[in-house]
mmCIF file of C-alpha atoms in Angstrom:
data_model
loop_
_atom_site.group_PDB
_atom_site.id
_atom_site.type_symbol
_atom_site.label_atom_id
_atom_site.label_comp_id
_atom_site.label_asym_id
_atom_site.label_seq_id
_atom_site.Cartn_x
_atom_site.Cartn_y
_atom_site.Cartn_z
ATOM 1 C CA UNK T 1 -9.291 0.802 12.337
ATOM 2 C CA UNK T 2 -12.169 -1.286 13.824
ATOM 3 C CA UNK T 3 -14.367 -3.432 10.683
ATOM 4 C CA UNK T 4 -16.800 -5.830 11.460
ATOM 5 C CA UNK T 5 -18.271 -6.779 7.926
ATOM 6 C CA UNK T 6 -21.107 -9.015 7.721
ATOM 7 C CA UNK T 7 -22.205 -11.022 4.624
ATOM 8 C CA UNK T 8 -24.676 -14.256 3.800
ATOM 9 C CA UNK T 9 -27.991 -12.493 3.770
ATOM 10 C CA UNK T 10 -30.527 -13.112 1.164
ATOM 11 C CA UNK T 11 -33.811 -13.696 0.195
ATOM 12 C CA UNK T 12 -34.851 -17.316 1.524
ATOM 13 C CA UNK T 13 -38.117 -19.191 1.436
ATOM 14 C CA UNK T 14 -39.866 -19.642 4.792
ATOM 15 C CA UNK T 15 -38.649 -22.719 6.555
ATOM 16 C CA UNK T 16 -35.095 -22.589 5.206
ATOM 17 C CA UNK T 17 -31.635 -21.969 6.456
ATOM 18 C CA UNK T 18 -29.174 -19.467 5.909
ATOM 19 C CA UNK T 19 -25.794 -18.380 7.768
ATOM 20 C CA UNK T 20 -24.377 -15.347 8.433
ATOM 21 C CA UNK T 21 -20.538 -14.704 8.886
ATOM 22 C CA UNK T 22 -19.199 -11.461 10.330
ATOM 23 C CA UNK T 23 -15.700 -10.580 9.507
ATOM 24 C CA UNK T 24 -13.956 -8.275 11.664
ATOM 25 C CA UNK T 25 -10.477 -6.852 12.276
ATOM 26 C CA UNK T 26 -8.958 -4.224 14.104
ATOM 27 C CA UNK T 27 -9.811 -5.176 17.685
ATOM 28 C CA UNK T 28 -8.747 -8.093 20.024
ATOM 29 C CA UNK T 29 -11.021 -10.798 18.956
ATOM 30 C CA UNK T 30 -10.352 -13.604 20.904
ATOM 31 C CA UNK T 31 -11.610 -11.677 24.140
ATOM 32 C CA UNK T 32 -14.441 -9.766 23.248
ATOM 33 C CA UNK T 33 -18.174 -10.805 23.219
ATOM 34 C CA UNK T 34 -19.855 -10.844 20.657
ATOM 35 C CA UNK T 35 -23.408 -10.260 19.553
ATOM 36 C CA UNK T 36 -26.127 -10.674 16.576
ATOM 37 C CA UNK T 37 -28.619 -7.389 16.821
ATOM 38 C CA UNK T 38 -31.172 -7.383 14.281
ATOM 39 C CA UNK T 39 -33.327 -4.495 13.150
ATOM 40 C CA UNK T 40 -37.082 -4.925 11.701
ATOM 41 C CA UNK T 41 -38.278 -2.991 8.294
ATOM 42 C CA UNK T 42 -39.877 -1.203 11.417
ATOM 43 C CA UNK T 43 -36.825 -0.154 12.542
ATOM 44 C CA UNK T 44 -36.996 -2.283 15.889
ATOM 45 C CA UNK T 45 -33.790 -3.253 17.132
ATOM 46 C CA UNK T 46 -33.271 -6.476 18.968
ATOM 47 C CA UNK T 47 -30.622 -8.490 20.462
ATOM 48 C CA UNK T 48 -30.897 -12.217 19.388
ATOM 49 C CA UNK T 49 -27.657 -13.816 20.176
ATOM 50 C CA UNK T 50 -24.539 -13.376 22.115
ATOM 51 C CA UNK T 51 -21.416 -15.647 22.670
ATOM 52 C CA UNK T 52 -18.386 -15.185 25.229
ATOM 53 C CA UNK T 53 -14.802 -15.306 25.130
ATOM 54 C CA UNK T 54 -12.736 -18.434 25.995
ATOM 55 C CA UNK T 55 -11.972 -17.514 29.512
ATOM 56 C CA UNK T 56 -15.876 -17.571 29.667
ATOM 57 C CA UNK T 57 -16.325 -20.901 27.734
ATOM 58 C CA UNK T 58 -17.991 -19.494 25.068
ATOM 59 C CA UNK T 59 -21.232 -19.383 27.140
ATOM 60 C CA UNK T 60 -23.852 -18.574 23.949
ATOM 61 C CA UNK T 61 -27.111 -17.164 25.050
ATOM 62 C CA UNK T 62 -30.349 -16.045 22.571
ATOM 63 C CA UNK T 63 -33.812 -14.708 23.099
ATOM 64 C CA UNK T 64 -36.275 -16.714 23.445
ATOM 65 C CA UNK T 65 -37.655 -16.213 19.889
ATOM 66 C CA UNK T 66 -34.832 -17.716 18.284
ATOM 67 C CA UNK T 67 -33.907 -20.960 20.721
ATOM 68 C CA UNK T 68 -33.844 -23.836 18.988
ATOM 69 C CA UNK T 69 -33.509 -22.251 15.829
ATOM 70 C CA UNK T 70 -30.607 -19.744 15.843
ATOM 71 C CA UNK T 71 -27.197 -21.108 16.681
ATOM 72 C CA UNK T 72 -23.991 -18.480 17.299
ATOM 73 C CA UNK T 73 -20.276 -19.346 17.204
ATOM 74 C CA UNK T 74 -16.953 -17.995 16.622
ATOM 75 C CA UNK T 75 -14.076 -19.209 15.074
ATOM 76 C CA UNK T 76 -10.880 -16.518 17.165
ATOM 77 C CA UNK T 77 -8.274 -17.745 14.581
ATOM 78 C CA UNK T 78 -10.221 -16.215 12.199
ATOM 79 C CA UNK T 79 -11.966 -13.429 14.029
ATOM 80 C CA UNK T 80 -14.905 -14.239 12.915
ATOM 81 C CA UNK T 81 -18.603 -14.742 14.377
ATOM 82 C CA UNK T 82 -21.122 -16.905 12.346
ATOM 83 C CA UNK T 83 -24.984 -16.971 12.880
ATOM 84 C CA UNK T 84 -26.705 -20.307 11.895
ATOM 85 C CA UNK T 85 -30.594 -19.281 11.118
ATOM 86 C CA UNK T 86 -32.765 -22.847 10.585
ATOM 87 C CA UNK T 87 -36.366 -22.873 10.107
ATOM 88 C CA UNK T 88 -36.823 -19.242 9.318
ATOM 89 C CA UNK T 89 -39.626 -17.290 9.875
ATOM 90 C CA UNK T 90 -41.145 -13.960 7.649
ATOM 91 C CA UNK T 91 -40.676 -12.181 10.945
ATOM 92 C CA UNK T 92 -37.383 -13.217 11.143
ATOM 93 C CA UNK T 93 -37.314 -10.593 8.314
ATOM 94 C CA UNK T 94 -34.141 -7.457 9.177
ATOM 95 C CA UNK T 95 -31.633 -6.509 8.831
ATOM 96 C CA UNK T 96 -28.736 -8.159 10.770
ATOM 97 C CA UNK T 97 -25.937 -6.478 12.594
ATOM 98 C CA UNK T 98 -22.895 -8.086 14.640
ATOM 99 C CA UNK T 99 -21.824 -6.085 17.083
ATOM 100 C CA UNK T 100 -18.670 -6.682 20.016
ATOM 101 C CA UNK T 101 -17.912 -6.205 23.265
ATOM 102 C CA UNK T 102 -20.129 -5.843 26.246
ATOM 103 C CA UNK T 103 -21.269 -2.376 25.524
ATOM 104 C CA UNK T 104 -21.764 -3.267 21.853
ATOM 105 C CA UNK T 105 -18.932 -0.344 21.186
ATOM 106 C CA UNK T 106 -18.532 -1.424 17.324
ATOM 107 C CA UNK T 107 -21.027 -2.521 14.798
ATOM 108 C CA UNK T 108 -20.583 -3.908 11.121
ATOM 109 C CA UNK T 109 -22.971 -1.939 8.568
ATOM 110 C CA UNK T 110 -25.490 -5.340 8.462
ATOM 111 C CA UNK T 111 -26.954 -7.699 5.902
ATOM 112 C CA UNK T 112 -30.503 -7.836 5.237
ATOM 113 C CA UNK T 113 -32.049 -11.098 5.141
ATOM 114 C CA UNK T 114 -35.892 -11.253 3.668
ATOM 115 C CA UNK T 115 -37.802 -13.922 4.637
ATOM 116 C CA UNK T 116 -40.600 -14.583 2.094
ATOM 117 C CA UNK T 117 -42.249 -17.287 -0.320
ATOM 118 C CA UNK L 1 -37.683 -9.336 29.927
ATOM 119 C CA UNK L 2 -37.070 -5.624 30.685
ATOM 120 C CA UNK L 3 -39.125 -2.948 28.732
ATOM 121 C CA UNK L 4 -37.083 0.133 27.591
ATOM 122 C CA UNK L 5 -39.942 2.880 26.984
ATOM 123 C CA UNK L 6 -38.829 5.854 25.392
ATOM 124 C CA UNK L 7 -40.515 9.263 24.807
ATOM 125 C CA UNK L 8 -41.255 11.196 22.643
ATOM 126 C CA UNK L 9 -41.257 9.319 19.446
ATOM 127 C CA UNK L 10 -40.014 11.906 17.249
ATOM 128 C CA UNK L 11 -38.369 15.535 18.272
ATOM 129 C CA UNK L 12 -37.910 18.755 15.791
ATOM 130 C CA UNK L 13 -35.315 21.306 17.306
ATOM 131 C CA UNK L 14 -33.791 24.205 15.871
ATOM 132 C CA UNK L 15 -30.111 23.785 15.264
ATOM 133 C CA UNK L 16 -28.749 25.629 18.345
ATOM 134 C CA UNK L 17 -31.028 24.883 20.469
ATOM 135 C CA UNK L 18 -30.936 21.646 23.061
ATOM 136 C CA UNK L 19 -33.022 18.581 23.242
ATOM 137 C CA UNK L 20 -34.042 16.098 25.383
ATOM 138 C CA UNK L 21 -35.081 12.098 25.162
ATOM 139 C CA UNK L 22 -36.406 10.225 27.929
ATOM 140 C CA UNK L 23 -35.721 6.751 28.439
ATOM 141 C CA UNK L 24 -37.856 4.358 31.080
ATOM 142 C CA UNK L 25 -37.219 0.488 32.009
ATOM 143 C CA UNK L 26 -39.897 -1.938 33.882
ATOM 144 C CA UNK L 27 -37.076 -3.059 36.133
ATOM 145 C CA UNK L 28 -34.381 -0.857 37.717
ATOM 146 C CA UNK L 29 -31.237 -1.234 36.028
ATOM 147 C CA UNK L 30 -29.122 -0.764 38.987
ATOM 148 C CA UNK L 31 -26.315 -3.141 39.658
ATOM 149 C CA UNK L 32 -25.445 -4.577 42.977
ATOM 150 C CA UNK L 33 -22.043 -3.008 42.261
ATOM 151 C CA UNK L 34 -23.571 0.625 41.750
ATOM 152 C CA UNK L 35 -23.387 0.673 37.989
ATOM 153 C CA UNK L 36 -26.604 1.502 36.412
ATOM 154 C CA UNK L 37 -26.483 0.015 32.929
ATOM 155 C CA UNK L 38 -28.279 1.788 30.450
ATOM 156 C CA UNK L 39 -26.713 2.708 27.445
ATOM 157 C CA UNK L 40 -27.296 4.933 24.046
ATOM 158 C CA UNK L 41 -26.876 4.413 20.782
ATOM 159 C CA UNK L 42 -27.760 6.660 17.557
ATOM 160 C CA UNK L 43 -28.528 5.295 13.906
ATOM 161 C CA UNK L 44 -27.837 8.348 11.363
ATOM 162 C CA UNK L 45 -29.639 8.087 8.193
ATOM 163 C CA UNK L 46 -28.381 4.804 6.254
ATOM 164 C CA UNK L 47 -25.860 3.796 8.851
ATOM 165 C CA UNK L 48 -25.277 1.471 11.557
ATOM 166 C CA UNK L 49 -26.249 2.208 15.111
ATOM 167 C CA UNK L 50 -22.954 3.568 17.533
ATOM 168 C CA UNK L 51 -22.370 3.707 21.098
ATOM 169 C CA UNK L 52 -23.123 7.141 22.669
ATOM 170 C CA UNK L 53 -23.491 6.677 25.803
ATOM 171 C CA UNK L 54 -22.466 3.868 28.452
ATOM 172 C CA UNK L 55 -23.175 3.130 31.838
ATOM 173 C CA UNK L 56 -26.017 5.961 31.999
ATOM 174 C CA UNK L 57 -23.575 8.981 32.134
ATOM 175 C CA UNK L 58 -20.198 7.994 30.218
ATOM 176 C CA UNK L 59 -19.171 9.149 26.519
ATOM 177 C CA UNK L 60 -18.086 6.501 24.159
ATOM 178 C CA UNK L 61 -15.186 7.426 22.735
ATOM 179 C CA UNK L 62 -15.474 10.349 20.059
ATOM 180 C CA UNK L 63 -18.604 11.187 21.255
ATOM 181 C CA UNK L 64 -18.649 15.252 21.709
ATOM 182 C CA UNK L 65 -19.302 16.761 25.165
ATOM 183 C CA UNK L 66 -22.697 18.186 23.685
ATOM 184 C CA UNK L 67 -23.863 14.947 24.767
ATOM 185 C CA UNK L 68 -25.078 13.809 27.779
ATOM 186 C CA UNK L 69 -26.731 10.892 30.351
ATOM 187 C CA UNK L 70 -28.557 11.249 33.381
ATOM 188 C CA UNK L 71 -31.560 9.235 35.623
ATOM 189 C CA UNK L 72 -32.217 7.179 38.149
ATOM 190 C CA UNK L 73 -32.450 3.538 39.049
ATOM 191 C CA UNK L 74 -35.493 3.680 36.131
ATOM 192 C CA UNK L 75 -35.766 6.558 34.445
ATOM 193 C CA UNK L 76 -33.014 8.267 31.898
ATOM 194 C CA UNK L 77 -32.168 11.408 30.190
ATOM 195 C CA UNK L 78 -30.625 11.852 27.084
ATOM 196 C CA UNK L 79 -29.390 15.518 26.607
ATOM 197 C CA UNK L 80 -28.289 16.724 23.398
ATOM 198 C CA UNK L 81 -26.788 20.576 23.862
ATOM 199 C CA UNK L 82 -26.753 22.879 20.848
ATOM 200 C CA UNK L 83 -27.934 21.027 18.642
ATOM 201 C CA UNK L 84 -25.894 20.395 15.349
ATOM 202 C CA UNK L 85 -26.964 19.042 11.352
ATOM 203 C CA UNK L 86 -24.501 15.859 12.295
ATOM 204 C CA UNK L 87 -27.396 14.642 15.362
ATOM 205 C CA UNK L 88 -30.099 13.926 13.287
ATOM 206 C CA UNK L 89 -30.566 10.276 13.401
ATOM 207 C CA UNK L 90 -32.990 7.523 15.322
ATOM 208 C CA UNK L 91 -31.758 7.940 18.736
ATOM 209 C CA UNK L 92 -32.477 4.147 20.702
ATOM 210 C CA UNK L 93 -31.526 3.646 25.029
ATOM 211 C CA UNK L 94 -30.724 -0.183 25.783
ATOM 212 C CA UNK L 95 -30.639 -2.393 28.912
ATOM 213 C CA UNK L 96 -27.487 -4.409 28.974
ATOM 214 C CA UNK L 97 -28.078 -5.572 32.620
ATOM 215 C CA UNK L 98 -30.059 -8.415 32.166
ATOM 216 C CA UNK L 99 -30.248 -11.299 29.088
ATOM 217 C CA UNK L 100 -32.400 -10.542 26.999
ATOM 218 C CA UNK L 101 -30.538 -7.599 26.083
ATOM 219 C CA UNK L 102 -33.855 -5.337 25.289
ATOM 220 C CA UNK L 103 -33.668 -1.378 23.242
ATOM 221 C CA UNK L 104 -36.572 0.886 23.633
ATOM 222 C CA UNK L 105 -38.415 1.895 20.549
ATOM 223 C CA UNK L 106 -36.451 4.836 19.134
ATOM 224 C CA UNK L 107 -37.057 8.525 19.079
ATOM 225 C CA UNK L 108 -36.245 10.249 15.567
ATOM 226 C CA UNK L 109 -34.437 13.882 15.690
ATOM 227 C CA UNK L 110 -35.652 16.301 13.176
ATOM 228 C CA UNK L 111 -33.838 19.636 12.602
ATOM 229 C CA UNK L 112 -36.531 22.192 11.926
#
């Protein structure tokens, strides 16, 4: 059975940090891509973050909203992808899903991070 | 970035009967190596979102046949025949052709 659990949300004051971990099992890991989709209280989704397998360097890509901020890795001999949020935002306010593979075929139930003073 | 504009917003249908979502992008979503890739997902009520569709006509896995994808280079169908309870949910289409990956709005199914 495919899990992909995520955990670390929170509430955090605006202009802190906070970092997401997604556990997940049941799938081979080590080549899949992997992705951070977040959904707004508005229900918006949006992609922020993706990161490739070995065989593709671990190429790491984000929307533009999050550059410079928002930093995605993985760790295969764990199986797990990690989301490193500095300098958050109130908008940066969702709920956070990972997600793998190129289709985004499998999704972890999210962790909702508030972003508020 | 690509916009992913989908109509309506919200759909009631009588359980039976079909429905239909429609799904455009700014920018076709036509690959040079004939794959068009739009994709569907649907959130049911307190869950994650799941793949429904891939590559504009293809079931995910699991998916049943009551489900459908059509369109064009732009625009996209979503077909939902006989309608069951198990559908209702926030029903979102997504562009996974270009970076930024981009999802249209949603459209919510209602059963009347």
């Amino acid at each position: 059975e495919v899990q992909l659990v995520e955990t670390g949300g929170g509430l955090v004051q605006p202009g802190k940090s906070l970092k997401l971990t997604c556990a997940t099992s049941g799938f081979t890991f080590s080549t899949a891509w992997m992705h951070w989709v977040r959904q707004s209280p508005e229900k918006r989704l949006e992609w922020i973050a993706r990161i490739k397998d070995r065989s593709n360097n671990f190429a790491t890509d984000y929307v533009e909203s999050v550059k410079g901020r928002f930093t995605i890795s993985r760790d295969d001999s764990k199986s797990g992808v990690y989301l490193q949020m500095n300098s958050l935002k109130e908008e940066d306010t969702a709920t956070y899903y990972c997600t793998a593979g190129a289709r985004f075929t499998y999704w972890g139930q999210g962790t909702l991070v508030t972003v508020s003073s | 970035d690509i916009v992913m504009t989908q109509a309506p917003l919200s759909v009631s249908v009588t359980p039976g009967e079909s429905a239909s979502i429609s799904c455009r992008s700014s920018k076709s979503l036509l690959h040079s190596n004939g794959v068009t890739h739009v994709y569907w997902y649907l959130q049911k009520p307190g869950k994650s979102p799941q793949l429904l569709i891939y590559r504009m006509s293809n079931l995910a896995s699991g998916v049943p046949d009551r489900f459908s994808g059509s369109g064009s280079e732009t625009d996209f169908t979503l077909k939902i025949s006989r309608v069951e309870a198990e559908d209702v949910g926030i029903y979102y289409c997504g562009q996974l052709l270009e970076n930024p990956n981009t999802f249209g709005a949603g459209t919510k199914l209602e059963l009347k």
